[in-house]
Tab-separated table of C-alpha atoms and ligand atoms in Angstrom:
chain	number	residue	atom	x	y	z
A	1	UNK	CA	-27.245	0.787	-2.768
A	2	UNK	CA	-24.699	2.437	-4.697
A	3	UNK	CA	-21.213	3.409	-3.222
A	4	UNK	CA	-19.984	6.816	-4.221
A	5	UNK	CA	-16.622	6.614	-3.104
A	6	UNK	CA	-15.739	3.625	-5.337
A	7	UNK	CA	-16.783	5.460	-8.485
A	8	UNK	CA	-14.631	7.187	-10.795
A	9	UNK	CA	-15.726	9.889	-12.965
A	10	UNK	CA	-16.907	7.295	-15.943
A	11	UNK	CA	-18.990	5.186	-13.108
A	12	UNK	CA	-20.161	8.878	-12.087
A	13	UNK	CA	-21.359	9.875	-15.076
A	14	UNK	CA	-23.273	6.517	-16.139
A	15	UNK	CA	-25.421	7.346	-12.554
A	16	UNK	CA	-26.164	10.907	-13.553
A	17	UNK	CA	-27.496	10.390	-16.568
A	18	UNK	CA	-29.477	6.959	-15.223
A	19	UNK	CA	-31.099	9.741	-12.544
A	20	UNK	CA	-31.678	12.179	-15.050
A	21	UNK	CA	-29.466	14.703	-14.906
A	22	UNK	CA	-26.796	16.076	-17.236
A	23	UNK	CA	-22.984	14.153	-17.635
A	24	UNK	CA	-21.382	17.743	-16.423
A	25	UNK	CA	-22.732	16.655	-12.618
A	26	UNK	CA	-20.475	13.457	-12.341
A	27	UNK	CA	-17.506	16.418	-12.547
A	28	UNK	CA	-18.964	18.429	-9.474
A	29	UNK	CA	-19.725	14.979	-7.642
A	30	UNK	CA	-16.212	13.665	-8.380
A	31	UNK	CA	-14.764	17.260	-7.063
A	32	UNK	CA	-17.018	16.819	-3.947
A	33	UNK	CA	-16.182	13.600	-3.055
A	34	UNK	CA	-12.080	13.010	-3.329
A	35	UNK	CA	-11.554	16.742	-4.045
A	36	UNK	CA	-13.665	18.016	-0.725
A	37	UNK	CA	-13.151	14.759	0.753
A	38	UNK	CA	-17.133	14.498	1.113
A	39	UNK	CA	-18.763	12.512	3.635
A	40	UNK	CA	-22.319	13.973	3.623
A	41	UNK	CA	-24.360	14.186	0.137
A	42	UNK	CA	-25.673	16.790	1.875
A	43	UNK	CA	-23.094	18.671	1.762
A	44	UNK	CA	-22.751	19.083	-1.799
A	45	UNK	CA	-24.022	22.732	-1.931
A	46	UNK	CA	-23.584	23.493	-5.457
A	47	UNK	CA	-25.860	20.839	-6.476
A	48	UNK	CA	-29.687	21.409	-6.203
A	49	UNK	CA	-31.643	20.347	-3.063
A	50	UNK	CA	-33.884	17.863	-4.983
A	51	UNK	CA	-30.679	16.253	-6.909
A	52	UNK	CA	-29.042	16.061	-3.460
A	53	UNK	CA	-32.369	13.796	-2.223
A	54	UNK	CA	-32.603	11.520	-5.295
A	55	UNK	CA	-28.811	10.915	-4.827
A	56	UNK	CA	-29.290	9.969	-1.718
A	57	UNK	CA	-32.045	7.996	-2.023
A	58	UNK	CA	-29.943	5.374	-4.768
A	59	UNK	CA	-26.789	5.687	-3.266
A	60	UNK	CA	-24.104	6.169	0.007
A	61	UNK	CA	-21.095	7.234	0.424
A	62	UNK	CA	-18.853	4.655	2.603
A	63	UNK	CA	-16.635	5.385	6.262
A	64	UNK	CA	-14.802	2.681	7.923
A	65	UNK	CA	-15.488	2.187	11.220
A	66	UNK	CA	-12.012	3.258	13.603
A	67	UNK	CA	-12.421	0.681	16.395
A	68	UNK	CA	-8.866	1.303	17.811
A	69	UNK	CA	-6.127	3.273	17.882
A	70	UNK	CA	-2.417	2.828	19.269
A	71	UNK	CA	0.161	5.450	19.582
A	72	UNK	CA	4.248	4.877	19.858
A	73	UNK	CA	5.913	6.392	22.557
A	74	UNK	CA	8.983	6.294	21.236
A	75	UNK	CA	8.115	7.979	17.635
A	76	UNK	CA	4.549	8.756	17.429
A	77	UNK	CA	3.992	6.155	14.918
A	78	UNK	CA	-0.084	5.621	14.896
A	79	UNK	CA	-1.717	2.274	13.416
A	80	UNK	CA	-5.133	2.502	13.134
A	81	UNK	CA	-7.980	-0.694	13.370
A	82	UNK	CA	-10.626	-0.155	11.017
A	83	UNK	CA	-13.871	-2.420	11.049
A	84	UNK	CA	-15.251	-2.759	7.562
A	85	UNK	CA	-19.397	-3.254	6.823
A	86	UNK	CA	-18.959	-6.990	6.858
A	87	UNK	CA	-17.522	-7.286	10.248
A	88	UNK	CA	-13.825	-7.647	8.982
A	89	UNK	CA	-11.078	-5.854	10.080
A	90	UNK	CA	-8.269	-3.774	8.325
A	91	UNK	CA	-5.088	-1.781	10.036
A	92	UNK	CA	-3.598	1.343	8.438
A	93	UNK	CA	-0.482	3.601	9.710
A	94	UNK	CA	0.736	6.749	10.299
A	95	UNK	CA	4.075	6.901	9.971
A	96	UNK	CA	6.215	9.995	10.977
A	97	UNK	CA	9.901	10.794	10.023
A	98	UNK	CA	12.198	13.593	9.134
A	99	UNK	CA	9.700	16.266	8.362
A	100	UNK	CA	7.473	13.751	6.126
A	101	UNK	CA	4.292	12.199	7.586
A	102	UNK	CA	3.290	8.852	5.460
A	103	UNK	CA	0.119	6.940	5.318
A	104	UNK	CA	0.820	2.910	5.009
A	105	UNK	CA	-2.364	1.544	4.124
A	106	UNK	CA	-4.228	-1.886	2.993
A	107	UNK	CA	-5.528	-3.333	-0.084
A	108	UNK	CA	-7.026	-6.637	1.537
A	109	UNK	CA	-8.099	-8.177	4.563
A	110	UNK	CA	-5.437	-10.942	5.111
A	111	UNK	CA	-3.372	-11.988	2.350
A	112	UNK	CA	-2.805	-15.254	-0.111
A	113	UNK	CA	0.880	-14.391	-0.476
A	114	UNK	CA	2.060	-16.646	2.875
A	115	UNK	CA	5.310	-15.072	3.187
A	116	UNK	CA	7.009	-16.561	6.251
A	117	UNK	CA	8.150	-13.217	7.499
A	118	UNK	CA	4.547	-11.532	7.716
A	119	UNK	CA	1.742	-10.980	10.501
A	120	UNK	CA	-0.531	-10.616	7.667
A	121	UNK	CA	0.370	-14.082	6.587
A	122	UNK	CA	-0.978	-15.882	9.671
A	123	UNK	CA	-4.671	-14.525	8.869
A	124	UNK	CA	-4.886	-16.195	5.559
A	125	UNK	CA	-6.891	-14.678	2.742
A	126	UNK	CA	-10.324	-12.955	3.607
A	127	UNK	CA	-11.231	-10.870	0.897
A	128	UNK	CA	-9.864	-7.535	-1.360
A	129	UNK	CA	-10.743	-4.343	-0.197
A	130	UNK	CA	-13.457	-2.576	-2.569
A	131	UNK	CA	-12.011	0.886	-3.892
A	132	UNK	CA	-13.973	3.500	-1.076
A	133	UNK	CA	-12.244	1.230	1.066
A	134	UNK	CA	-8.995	1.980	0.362
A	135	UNK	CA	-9.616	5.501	-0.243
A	136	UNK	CA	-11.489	5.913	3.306
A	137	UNK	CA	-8.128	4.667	4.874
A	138	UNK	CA	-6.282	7.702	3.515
A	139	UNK	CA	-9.155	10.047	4.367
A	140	UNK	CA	-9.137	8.866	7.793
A	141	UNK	CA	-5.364	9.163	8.111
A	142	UNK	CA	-5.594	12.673	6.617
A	143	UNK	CA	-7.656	13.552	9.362
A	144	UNK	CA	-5.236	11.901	11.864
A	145	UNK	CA	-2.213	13.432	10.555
A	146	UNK	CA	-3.758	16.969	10.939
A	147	UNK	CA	-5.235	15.900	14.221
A	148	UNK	CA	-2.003	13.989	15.716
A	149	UNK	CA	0.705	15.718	14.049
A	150	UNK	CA	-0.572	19.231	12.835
A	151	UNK	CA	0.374	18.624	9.581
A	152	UNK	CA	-0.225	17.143	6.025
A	153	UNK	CA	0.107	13.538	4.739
A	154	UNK	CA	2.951	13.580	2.217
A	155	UNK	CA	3.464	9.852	0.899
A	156	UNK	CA	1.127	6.950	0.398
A	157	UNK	CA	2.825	3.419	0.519
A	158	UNK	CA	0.446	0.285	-0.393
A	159	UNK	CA	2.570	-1.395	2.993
A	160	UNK	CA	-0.335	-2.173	4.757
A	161	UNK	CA	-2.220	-5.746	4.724
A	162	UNK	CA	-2.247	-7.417	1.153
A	163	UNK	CA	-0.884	-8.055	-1.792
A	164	UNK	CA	-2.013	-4.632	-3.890
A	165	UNK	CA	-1.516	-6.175	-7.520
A	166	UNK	CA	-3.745	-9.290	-6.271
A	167	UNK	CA	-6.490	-6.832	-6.094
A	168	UNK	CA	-5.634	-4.995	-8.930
A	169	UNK	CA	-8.894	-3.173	-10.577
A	170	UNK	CA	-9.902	-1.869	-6.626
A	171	UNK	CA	-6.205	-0.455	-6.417
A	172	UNK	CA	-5.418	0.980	-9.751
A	173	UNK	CA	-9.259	2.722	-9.353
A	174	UNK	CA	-8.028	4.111	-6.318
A	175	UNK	CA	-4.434	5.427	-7.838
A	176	UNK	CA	-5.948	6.831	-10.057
A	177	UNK	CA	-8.409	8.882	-7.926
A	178	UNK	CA	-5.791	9.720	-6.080
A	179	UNK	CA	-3.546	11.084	-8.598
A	180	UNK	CA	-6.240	12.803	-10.306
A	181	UNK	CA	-6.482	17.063	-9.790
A	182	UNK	CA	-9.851	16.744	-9.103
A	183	UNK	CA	-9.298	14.103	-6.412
A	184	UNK	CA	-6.878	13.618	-3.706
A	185	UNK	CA	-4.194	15.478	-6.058
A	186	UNK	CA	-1.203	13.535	-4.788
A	187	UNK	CA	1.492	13.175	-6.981
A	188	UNK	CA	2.865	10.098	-8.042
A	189	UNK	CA	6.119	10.405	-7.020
A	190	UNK	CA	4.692	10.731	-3.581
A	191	UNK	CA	2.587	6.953	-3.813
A	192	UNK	CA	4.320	3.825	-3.712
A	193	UNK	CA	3.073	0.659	-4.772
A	194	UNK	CA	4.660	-2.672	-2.635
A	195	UNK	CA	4.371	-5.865	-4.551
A	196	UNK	CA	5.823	-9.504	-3.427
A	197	UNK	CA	6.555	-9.894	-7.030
A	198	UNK	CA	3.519	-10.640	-9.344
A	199	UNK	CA	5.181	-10.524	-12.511
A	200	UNK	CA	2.357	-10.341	-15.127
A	201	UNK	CA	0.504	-7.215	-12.926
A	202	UNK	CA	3.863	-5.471	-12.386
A	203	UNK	CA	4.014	-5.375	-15.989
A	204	UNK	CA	0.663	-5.082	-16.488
A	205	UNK	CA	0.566	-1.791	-14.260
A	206	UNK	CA	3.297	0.043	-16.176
A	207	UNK	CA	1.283	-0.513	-19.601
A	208	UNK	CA	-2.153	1.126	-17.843
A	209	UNK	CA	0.146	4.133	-17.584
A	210	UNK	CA	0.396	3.345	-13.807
A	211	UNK	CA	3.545	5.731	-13.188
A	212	UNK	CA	3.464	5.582	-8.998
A	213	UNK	CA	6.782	4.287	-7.230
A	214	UNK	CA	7.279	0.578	-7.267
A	215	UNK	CA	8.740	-1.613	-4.554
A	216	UNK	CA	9.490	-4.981	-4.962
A	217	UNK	CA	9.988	-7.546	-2.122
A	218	UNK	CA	13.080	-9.652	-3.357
A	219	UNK	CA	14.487	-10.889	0.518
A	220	UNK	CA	16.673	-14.000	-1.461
A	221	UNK	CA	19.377	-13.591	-4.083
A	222	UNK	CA	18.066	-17.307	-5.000
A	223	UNK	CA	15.426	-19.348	-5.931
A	224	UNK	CA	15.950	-21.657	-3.149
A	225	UNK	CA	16.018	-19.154	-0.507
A	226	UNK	CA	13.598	-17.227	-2.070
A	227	UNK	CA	10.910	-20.301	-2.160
A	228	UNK	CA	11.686	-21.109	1.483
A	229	UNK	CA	10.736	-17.806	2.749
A	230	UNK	CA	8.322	-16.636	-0.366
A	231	UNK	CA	5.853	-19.031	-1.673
A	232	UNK	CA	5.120	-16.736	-4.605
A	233	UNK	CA	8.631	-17.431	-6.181
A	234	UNK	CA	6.896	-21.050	-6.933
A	235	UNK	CA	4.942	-19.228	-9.561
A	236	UNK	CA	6.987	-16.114	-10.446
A	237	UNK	CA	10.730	-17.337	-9.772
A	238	UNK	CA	13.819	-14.337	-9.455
A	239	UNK	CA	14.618	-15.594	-13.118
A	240	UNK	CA	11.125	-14.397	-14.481
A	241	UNK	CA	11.023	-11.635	-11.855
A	242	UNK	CA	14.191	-10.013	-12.904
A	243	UNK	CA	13.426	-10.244	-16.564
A	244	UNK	CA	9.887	-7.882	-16.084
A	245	UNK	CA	11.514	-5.488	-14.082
A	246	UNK	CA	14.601	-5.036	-16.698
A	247	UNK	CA	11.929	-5.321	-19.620
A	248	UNK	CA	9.865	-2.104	-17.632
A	249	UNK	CA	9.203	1.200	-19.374
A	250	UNK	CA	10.519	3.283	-15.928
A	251	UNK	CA	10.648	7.123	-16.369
A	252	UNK	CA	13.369	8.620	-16.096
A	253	UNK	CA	14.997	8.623	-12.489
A	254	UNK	CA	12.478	6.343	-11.064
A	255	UNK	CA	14.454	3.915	-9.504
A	256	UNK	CA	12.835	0.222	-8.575
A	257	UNK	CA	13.206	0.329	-4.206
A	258	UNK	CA	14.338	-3.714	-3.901
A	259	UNK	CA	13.099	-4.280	-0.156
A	260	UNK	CA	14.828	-7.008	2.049
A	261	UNK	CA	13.516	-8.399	4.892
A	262	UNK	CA	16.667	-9.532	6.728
A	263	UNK	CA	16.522	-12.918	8.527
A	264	UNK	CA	19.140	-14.100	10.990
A	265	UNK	CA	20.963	-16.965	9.420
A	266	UNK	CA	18.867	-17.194	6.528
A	267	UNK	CA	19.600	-14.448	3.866
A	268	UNK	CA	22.527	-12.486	5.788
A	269	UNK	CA	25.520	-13.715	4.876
A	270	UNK	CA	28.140	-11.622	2.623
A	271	UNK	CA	28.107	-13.909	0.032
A	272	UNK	CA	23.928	-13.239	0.247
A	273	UNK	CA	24.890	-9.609	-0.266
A	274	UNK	CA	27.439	-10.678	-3.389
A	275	UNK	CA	24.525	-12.629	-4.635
A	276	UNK	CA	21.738	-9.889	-4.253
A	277	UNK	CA	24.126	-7.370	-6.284
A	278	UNK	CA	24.747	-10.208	-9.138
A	279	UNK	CA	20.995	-10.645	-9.669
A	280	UNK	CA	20.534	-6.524	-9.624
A	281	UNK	CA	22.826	-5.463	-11.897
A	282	UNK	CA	21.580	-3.709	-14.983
A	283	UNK	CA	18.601	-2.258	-12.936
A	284	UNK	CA	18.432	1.140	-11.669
A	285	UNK	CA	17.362	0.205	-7.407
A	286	UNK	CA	17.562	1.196	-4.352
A	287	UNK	CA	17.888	-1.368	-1.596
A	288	UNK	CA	15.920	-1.362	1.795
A	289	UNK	CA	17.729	-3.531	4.278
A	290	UNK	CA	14.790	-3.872	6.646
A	291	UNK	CA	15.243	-5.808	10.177
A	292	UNK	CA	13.165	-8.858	10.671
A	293	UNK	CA	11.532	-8.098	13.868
A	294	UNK	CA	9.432	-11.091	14.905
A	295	UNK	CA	5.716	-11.400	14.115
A	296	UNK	CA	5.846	-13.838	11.759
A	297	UNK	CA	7.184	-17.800	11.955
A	298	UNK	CA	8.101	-18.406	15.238
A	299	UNK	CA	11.022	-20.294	13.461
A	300	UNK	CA	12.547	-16.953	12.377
A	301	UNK	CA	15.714	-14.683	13.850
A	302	UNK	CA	16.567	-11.358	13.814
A	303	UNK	CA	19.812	-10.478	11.840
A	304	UNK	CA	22.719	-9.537	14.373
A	305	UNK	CA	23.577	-6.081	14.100
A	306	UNK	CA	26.735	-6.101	12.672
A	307	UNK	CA	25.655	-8.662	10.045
A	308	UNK	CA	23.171	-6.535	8.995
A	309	UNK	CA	25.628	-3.148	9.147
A	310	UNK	CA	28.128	-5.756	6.961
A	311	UNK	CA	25.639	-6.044	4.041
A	312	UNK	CA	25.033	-2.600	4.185
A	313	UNK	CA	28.748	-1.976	3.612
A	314	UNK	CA	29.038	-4.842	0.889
A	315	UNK	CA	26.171	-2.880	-1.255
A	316	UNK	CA	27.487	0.488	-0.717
A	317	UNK	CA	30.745	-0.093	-1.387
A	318	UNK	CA	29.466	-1.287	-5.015
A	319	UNK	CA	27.940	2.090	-5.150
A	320	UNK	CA	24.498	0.634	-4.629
A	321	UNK	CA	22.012	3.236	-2.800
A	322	UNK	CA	20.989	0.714	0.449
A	323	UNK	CA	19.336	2.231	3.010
A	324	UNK	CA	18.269	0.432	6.802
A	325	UNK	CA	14.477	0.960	7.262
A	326	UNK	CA	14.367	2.716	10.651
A	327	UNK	CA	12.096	0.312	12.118
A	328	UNK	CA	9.045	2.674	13.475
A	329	UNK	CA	6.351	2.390	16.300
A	330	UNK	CA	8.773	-0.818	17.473
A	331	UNK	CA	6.762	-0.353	20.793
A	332	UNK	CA	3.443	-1.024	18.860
A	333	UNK	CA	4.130	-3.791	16.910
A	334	UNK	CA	7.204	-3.572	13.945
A	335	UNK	CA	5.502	-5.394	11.142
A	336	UNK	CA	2.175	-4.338	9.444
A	337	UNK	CA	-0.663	-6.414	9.952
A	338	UNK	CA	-0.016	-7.133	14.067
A	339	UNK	CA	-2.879	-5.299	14.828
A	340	UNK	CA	-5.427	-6.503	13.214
A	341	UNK	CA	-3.590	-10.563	13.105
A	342	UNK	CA	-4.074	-10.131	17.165
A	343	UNK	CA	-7.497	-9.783	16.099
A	344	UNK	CA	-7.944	-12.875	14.327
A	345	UNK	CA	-5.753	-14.827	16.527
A	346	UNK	CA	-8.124	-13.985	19.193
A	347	UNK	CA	-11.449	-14.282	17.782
A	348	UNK	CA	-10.768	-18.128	15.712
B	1	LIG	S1	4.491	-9.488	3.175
B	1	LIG	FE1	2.870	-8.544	1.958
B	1	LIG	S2	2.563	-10.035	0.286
B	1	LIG	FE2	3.685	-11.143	1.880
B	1	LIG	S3	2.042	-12.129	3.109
B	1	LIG	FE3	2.526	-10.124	4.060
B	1	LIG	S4	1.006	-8.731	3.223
B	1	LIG	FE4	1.069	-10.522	1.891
């Protein structure tokens, strides 16, 4: 059976007219579905009764499961465990800081990317998240936010389990529903895309007119480093990295957000710092210093304080914009995928 909610307005319009009915329907379907956030055909009272049934006799429309729930005392900071159809499991996040409430949400279950650093690592590669998938996880959250926090979602980050560009057609389908008037109507200088660095689709994203924020996860100023911590950089090293970010068509005063996953010992030195602003220059960033904060390789430190305050000060003082990610919902779990990797871990 056909799922609604990972159709765009093409994909719409090709089921119409296969039931029958006019192209002009797959408009008031889209509206009802990512506009009205629809999760009853039912519902759909400007379409006729008879329309309503024959939809709903070829197709669904898809809700994730919410199995769990966990709240930070400290900052309110809400992860979500979602079961999918299949049995698998997702997390998503509700994040809340200074007035802005942000959804960080998932594009697969597990991940191939292996970076040492990362919860999500540990559960290896299930499978990517279909489109309604992706979009339920922001619905959901919506819901949360206004439930939890009395308020709106304002920014989307792609943060949650995966690699987004290693599912690409399920994630730029879902951009661009939520970009879209007629659907979720977020702007797209309030989504932001996280990539570990797939050249070819970062480039390939900016040429499909993809226009959203882009974060790149650098955490080495060298191949060496890079490799040890990032086994991506085997097939995309810094050298081609740098070259498709330079070579990107960015509008004007979007600025790349180079995150950095600091490691005690291993990436947190001054000289890493001198390094890091060598292989930037020429490209218009911002850095986010983030705190390594256990969850992945046991083999890994935290950054002392002051060696993390210390490359701060190195970047700034260069009159680079660096910023330390307040690490949120530390009571819960720092790093995205714990929830649902205490999941696997459990249940191999
Ligand atoms: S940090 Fe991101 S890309 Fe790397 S393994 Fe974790 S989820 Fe995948």
């Amino acid at each position: 059976m056909l799922t609604l909610n990972s159709c765009n307005k093409n994909e719409l319009e090709m089921l119409v007219v296969s039931l029958g009915e006019s192209k002009y329907r797959a408009g008031q379907l889209f509206r009802w579905l990512y506009h009205e956030r629809a999760t009853n055909i039912n519902s759909m009272s400007n379409i006729s009764k008879t329309f309503r049934e024959l939809l709903a006799d070829n197709a669904r429309i898809l809700q994730l499961k919410e199995l769990a729930s966990v709240s930070s005392k400290i900052d309110g900071t809400t992860k979500v465990l979602f079961e999918l159809e299949d049995g698998e499991r997702i997390e998503a996040v509700v994040l809340p800081a200074r007035g802005s409430l942000t959804a960080c949400i998932s594009s697969q279950v597990g991940c191939k990317m292996g970076c040492r650093f990362c919860a999500t690592a540990r559960i290896g590669y299930k499978r990517n998240l279909h489109t309604a998938e992706i979009l339920e996880q922001l619905r959901q959250l919506e819901v949360l936010a206004r439930a939890k926090f009395n308020g709106n979602l304002t920014n989307i980050v792609f943060m949650g389990m995966g690699e987004p560009l290693d599912n690409y057609n399920n994630v730029l389908k879902a951009i661009n529903i939520m970009l879209d008037d007629n659907g979720y109507g977020y702007s797209h200088r309030r989504i932001t895309l996280s990539s570990a660095g797939l050249a070819p689709k970062i480039k390939l994203m900016l040429d499909d007119g993809c226009n959203v924020n882009l974060a790149v996860s650098i955490n080495a100023p060298d191949d060496d480093t890079r490799r040890a911590i990032m086994p991506i950089n085997n097939k995309y090293n810094l050298a081609e990295l740098m070259e498709t970010l330079k070579g990107l068509d960015l509008q004007r005063r979007k600025r790349i957000t180079i995150e950095y996953v600091m490691l005690g010992g291993l990436n947190d030195t001054a000289e890493h710092a001198r390094s890091l602003m060598t292989l930037l220059r020429g490209l218009p960033v911002k850095i986010n210093l983030i705190r390594y904060n256990g969850g992945g390789d046991a083999n890994l430190k935290p950054p002392k304080e002051e060696d993390v305050l210390a490359f701060q000060s190195i970047l700034t003082s260069h009159k680079y914009t660096t910023f330390i990610r307040k690490s949120l919902g530390a009571d819960i779990f720092g790093a995205c995928g714990q929830l649902a990797a205490g999941y696997y871990a459990n249940t191999r």
